[in-house]
Coordinates of C-alpha atoms in Angstrom, one line a residue:
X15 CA 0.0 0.0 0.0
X16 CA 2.8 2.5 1.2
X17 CA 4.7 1.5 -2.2
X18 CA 1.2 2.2 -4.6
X19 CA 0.9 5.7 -2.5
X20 CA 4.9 6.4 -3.4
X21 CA 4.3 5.7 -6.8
X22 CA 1.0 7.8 -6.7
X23 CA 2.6 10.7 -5.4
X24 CA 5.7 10.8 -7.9
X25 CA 3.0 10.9 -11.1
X26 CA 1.3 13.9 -9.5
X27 CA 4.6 15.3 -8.6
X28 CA 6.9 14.6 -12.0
X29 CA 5.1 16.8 -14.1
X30 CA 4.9 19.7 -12.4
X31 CA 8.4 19.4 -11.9
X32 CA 9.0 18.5 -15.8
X33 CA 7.0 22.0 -16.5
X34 CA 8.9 24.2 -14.1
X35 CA 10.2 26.7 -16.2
X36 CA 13.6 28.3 -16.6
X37 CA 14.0 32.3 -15.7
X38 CA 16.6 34.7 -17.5
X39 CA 18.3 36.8 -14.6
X40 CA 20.4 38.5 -16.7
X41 CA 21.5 39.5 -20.1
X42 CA 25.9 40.8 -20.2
X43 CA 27.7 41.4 -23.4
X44 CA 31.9 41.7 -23.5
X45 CA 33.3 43.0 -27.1
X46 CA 36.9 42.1 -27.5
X47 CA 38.7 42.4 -30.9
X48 CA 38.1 39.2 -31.7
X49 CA 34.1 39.2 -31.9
X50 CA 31.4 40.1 -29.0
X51 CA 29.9 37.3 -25.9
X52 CA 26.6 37.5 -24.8
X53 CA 25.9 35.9 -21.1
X54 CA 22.9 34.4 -20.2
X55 CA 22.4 34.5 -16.5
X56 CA 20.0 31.0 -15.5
X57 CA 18.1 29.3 -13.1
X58 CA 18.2 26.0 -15.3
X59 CA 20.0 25.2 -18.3
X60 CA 17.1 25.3 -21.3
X61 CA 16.8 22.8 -24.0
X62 CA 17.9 25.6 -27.3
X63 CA 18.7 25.6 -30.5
X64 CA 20.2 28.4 -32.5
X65 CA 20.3 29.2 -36.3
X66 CA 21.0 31.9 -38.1
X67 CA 19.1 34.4 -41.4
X68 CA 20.1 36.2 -43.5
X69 CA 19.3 39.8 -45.5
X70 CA 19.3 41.5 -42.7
X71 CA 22.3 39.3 -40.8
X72 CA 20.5 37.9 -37.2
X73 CA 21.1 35.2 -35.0
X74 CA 18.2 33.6 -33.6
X75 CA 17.9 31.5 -30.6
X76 CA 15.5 29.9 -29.5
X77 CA 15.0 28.6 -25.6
X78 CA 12.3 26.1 -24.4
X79 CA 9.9 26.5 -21.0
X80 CA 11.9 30.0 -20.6
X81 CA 11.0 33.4 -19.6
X82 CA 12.9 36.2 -20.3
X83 CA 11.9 40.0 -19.2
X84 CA 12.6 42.3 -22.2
X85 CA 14.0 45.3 -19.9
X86 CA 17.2 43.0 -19.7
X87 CA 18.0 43.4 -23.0
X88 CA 16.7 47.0 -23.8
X89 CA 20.1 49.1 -23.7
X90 CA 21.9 46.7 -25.0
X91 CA 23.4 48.4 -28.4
X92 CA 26.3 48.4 -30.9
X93 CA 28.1 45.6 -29.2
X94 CA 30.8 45.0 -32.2
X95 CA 28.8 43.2 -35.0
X96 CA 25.6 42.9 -32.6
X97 CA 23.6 46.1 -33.4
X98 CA 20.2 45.0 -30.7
X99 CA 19.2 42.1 -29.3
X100 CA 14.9 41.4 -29.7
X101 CA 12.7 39.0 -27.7
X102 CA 9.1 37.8 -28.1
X103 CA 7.5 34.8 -26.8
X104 CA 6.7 31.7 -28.5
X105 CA 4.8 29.0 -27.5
X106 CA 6.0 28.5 -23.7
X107 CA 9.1 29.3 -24.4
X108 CA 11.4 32.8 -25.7
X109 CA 12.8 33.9 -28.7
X110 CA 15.8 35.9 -28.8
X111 CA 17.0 37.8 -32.0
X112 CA 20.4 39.1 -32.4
X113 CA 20.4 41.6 -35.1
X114 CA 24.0 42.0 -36.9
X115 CA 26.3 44.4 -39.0
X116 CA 27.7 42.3 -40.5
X117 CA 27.7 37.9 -40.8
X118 CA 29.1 36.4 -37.9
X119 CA 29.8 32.7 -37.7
X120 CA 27.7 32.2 -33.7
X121 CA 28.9 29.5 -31.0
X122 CA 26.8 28.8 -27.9
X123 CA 27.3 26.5 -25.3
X124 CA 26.1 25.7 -22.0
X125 CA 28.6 26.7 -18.8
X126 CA 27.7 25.1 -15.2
X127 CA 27.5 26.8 -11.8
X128 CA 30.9 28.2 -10.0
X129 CA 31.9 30.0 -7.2
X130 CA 30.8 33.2 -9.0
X131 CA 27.7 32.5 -11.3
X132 CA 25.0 30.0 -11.7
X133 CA 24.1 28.1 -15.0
X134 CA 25.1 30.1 -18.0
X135 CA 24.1 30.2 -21.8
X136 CA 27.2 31.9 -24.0
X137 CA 26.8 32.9 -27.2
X138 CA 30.2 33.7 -28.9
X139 CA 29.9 35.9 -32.2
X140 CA 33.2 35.5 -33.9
X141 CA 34.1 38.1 -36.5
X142 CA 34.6 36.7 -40.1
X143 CA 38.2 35.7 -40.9
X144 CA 40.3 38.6 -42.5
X145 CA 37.8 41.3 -40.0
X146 CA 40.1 41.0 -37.3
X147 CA 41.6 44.1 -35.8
X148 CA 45.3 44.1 -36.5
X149 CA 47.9 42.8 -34.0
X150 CA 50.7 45.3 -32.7
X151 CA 54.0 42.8 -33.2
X152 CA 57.1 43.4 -34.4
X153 CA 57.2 43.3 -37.9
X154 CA 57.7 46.7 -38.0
X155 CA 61.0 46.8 -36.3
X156 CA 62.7 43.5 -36.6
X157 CA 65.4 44.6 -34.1
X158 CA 62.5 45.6 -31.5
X159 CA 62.4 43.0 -28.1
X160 CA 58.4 42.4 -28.0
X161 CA 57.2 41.8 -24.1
X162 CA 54.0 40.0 -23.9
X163 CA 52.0 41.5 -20.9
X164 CA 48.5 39.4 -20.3
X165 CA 45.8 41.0 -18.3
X166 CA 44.6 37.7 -16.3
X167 CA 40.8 37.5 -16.6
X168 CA 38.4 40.0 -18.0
X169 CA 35.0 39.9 -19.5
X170 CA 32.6 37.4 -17.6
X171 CA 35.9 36.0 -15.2
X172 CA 36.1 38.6 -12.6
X173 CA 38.9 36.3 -11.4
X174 CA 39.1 37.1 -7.5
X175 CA 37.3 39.9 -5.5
X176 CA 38.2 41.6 -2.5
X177 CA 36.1 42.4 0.8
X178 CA 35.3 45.7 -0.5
X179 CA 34.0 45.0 -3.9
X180 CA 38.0 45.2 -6.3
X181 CA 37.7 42.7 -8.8
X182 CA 41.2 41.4 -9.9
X183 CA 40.7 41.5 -13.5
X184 CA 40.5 45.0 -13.4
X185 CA 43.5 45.5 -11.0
X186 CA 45.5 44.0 -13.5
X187 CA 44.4 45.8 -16.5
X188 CA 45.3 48.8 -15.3
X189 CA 48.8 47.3 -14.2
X190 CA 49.1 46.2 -17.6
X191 CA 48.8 49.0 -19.1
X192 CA 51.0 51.3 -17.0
X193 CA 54.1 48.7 -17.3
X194 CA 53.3 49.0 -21.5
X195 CA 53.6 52.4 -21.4
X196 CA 57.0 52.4 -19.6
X197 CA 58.3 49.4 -22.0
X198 CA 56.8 51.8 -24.8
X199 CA 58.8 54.8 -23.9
X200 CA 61.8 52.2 -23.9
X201 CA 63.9 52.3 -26.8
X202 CA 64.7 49.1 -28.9
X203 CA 61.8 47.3 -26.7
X204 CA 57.9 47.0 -27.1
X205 CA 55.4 45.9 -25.5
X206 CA 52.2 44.0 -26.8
X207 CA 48.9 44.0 -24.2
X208 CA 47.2 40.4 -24.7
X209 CA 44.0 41.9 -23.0
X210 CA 43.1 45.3 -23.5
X211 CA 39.7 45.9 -22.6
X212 CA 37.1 43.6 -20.2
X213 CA 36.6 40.8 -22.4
X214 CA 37.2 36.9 -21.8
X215 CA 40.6 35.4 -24.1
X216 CA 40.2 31.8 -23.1
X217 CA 44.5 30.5 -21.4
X218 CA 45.7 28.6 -24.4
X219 CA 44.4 31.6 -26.6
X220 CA 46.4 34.1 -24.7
X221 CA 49.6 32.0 -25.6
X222 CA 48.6 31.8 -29.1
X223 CA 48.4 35.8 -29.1
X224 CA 52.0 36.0 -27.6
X225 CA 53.1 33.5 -30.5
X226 CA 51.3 35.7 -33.3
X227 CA 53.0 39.1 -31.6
X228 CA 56.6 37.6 -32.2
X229 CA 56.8 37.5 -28.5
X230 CA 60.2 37.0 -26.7
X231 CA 59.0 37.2 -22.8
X232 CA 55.6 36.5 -21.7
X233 CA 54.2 38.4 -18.2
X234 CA 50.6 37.2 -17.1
X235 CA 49.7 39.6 -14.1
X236 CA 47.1 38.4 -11.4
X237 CA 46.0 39.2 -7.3
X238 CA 44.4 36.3 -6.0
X239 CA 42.6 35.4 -3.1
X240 CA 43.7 32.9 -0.3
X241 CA 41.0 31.9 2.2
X242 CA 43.1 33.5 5.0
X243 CA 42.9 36.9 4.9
X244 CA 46.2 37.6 6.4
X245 CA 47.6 36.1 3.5
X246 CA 49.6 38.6 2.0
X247 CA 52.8 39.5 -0.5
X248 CA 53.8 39.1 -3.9
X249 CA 55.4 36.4 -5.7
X250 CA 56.4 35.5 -9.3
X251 CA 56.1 31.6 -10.7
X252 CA 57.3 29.8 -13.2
X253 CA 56.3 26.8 -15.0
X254 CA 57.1 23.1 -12.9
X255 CA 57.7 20.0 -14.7
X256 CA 57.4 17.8 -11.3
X257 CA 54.3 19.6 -9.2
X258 CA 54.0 22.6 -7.5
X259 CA 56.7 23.7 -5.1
X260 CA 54.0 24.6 -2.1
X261 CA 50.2 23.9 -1.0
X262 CA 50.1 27.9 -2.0
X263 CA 51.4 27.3 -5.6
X264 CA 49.2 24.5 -5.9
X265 CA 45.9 26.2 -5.1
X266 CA 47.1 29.7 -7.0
X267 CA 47.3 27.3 -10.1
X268 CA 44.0 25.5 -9.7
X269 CA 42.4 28.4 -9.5
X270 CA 43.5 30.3 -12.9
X271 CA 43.4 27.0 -14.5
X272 CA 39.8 26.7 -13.6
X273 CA 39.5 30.2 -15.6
X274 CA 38.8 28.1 -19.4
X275 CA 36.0 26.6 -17.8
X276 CA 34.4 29.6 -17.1
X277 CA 35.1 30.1 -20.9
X278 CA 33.2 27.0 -21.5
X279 CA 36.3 25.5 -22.4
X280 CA 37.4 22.2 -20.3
X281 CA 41.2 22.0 -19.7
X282 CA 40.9 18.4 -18.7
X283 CA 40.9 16.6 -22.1
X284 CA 43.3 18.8 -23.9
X285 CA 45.9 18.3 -21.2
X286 CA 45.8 14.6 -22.0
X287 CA 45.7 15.3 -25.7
X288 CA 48.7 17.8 -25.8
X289 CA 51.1 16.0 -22.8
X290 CA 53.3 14.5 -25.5
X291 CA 53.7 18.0 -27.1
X292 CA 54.2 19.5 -23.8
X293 CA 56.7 17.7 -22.6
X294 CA 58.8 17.8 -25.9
X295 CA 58.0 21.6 -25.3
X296 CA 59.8 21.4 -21.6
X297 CA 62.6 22.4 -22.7
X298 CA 65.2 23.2 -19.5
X299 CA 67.0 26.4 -21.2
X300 CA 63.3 27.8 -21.3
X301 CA 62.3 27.2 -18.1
X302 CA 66.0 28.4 -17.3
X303 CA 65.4 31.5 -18.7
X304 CA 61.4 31.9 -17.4
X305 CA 63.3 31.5 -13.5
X306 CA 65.9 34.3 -14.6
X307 CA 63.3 36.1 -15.2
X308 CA 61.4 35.5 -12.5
X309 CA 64.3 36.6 -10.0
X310 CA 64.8 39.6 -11.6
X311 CA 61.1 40.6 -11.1
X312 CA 60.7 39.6 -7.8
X313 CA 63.9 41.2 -6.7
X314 CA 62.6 44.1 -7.9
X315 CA 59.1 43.9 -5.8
X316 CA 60.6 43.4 -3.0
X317 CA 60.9 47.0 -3.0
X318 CA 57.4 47.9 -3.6
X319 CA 55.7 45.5 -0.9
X320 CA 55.7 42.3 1.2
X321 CA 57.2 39.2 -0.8
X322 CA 55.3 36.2 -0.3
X323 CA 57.6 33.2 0.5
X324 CA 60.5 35.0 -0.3
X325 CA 61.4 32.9 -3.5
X326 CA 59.9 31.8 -7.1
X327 CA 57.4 29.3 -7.1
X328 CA 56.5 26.9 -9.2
X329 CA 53.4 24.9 -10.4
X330 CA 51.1 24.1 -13.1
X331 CA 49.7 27.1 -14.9
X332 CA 48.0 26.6 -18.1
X333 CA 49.1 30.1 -19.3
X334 CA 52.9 28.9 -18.9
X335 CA 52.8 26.1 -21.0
X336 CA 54.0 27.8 -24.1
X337 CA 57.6 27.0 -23.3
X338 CA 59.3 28.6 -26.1
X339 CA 59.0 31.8 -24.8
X340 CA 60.2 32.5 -21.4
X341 CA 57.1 32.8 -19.3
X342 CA 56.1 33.8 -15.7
X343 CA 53.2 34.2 -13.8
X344 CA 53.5 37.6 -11.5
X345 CA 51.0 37.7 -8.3
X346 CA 51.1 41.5 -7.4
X347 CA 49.4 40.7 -4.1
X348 CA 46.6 39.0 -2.4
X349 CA 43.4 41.0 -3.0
X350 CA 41.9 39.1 -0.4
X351 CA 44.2 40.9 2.2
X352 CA 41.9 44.2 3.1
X353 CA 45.1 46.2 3.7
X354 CA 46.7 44.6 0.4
X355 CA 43.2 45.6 -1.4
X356 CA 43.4 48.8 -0.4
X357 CA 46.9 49.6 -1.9
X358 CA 45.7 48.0 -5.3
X359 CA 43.2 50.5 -5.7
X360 CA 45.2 52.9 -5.5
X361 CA 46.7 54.5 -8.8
X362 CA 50.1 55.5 -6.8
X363 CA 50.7 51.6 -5.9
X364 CA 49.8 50.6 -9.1
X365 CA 52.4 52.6 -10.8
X366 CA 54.9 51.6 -8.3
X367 CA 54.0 47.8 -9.0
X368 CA 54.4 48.7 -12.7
X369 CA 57.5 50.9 -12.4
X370 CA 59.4 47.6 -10.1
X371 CA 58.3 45.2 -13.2
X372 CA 59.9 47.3 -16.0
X373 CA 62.7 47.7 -13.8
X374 CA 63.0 43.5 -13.0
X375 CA 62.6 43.6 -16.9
X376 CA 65.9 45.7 -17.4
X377 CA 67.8 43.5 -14.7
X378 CA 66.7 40.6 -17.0
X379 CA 67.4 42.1 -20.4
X380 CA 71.1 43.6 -19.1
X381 CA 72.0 40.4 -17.7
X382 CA 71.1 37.8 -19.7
X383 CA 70.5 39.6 -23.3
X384 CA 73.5 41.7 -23.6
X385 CA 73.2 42.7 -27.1
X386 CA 69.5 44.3 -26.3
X387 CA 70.6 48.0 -25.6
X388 CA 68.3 49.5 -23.1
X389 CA 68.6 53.8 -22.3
X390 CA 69.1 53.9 -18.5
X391 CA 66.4 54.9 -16.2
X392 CA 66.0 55.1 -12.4
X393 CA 66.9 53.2 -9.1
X394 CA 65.3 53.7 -5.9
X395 CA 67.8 52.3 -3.2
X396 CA 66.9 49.9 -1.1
X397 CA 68.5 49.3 2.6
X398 CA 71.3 47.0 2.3
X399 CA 72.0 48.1 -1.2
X400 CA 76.0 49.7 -2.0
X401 CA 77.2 51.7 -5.0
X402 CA 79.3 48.7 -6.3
X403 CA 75.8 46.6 -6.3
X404 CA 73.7 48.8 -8.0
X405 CA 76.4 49.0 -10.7
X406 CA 77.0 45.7 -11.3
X407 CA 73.0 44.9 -11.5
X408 CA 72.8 47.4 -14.5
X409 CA 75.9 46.5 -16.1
X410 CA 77.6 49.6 -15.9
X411 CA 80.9 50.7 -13.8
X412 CA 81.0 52.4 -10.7
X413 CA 82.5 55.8 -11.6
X414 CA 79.9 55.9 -14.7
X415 CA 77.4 55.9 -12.0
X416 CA 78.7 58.3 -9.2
X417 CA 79.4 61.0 -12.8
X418 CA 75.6 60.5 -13.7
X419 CA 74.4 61.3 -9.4
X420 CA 76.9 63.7 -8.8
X421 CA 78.7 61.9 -6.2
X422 CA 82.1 61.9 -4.9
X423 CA 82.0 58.3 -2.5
X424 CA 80.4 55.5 -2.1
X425 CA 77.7 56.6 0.5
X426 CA 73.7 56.2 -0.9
X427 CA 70.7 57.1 1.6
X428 CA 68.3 54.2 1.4
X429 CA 65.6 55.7 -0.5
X430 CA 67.7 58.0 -2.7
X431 CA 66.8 57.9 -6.7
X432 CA 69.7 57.2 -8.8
X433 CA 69.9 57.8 -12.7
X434 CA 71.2 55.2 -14.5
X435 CA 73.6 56.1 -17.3

């Protein structure tokens, strides 16, 4: 009897649950140069289908047992080739019309729940092939050393967000773009920004970008979150071949790897596709030259802030894994740190973060690529630092230095700037 009422109660049940419908919650768009996404914000994931017409160009999806309030899509305008987006009902379910500018060759996929948002619907609009806005690289100047700085995050990844509202991937922007303007103003060396607005550029993408810029160094910034708040520091990784070098650099990397699957895009069975390539690409003069680097950089931090561990890390990031380029990852600081949040905001510490990673990029350059000739610059000195030291860091002699300051001994004032011949 209990069994006949069970099975009673699951008919009247079931198809109320079958019906329940899906709401809409929101409606974002990101436009980078490489086509515009539009974000779907969930309660469910909806059975859809997409097509696309013609004379005008649209993009029509269609999304089962859905509900969609019009207001979310009313401002939405001129989004690269999306002109408006339309809705209207049909049947129990929405339709949603993308008017276009131009054709566009539309992806959609489905993107489950994380720590920041719920089930997702993406729609990718891709610009046609030959459209896309041109690349700054160094054809122009075949003698010009091209730094790769990449923005980590942007467009629907946030990446990690402090107590008071700071969202990393905008922290890092704006670091990015203050260290390419001081590469820029650097003779014989340029710099290419990966990211360069808020839209997502899925990890192996951002690699690809560095390849087509004729990269030689590759800087992905970041300023993550650690679950103690008293976390705090800065510190610079490179890529490991034998697992991360602390339970800090292990979690850092699981975290930005889990960044392509915000894109939609599951690490998981490339890794196992490419690991041959990979480890053909593991080449140790690379990864050599990435841990050069990455001294020089955090030496050069130090300065700035706290130092986190007080040596370069190593672990797994998928960014990294483009070993032919010397590659680091740089953590400016711990944006889940109030105090450390509060300096990122600030415009001063962000151009002294910049200012200490065009100056670890000069150590690097002087000392290992001797041939690159760099136009001096300044040096803030640091306690502990001497005369001789500072001289020997920026390859130049000691007197050239004490003609270019004005000094007649060897005594510096911590805190003094020094030009550098």
């Amino acid at each position: 009897m209990n069994r006949i009422r069970l099975v009673l109660l699951l008919l009247l049940v079931l198809p109320g649950l079958a019906a329940a419908e899906v709401v809409v919650r929101d409606v974002r768009t990101w436009t980078g140069p490489d086509g515009t996404r539009i974000v779907l914000d969930l309660t469910a994931p909806p059975e859809h289908r997409v097509f696309t017409l013609k004379d005008p160009q649209r993009v029509v999806l269609d999304l089962a047992d859905t509900r969609l309030d019009s207001a979310l899509v009313d401002g939405i305008r001129d989004e690269g080739p999306l002109q408006r987006i339309r809705t209207g009902r049909r049947g129990d379910g929405v339709r949603v019309v993308l008017d276009l500018n131009q054709e566009s060759d539309p992806k959609t996929f489905l993107v489950r729940p994380n720590e920041t948002y719920g089930h997702r619907l993406v729609v990718d609009l891709e610009r046609p092939r030959g459209s896309e806005a041109p690349v700054k690289t160094a054809a122009d100047s075949r003698d010009a050393f091209v730094v790769a700085i990449d923005a980590g995050h942007g467009g629907e990844d946030p990446g990690a967000i402090g107590a008071a509202g700071t969202l990393e991937k905008t922290v890092v922007l704006s670091v990015a773009r203050r260290l390419a303007a001081l590469v820029d103003r650097q003779p014989g060396i340029r710099a290419v920004l990966i990211r360069d607005g808020d839209y997502y550029i899925g990890l192996r993408e951002r690699t690809v970008k560095a390849h087509e810029a004729n990269a030689d160094l590759f800087l992905s910034l970041h300023a993550d979150a650690f679950h103690q708040r008293t976390v705090r520091g800065s510190s610079v990784f490179v890529l490991s071949e034998n697992g991360a070098s602390s339970e800090m650099a292990r979690m850092l990397a699981r975290s930005e790897n889990r960044a392509d699957r915000i894109g939609g895009v599951s690490l998981e069975d490339k890794d196992d596709q490419l690991a041959s390539v990979l480890l053909d690409l593991s080449r140790a003069a690379t990864i050599e030259a990435s841990t050069g680097l990455a001294e020089a950089l955090l030496g050069q931090l130090a300065g700035v802030g706290d130092v986190h561990g007080g040596r370069v890390e190593k672990a797994g990031f998928a960014v990294l894994k483009s070993l032919d380029i010397p590659s680091v990852l740089v953590e400016l600081a711990f944006i889940s740190n109030p105090e450390e949040e509060r300096r990122l905001r600030s415009d001063a510490y962000q151009e002294r973060l910049a200012q200490a990673l065009f100056e670890g990029l000069r150590d690097y350059a002087r000392n290992h690529m001797p041939a690159l000739r760099l136009a001096g610059g300044e040096y803030t000195v640091r306690r502990g630092d001497t005369l001789s030291g500072i001289a020997r860091r920026h390859s130049i002699s000691v007197s050239a230095l004490r003609e270019a300051n004005g000094l007649d001994d060897d005594i510096i004032m911590a805190g003094r700037t020094l030009q550098i011949p």
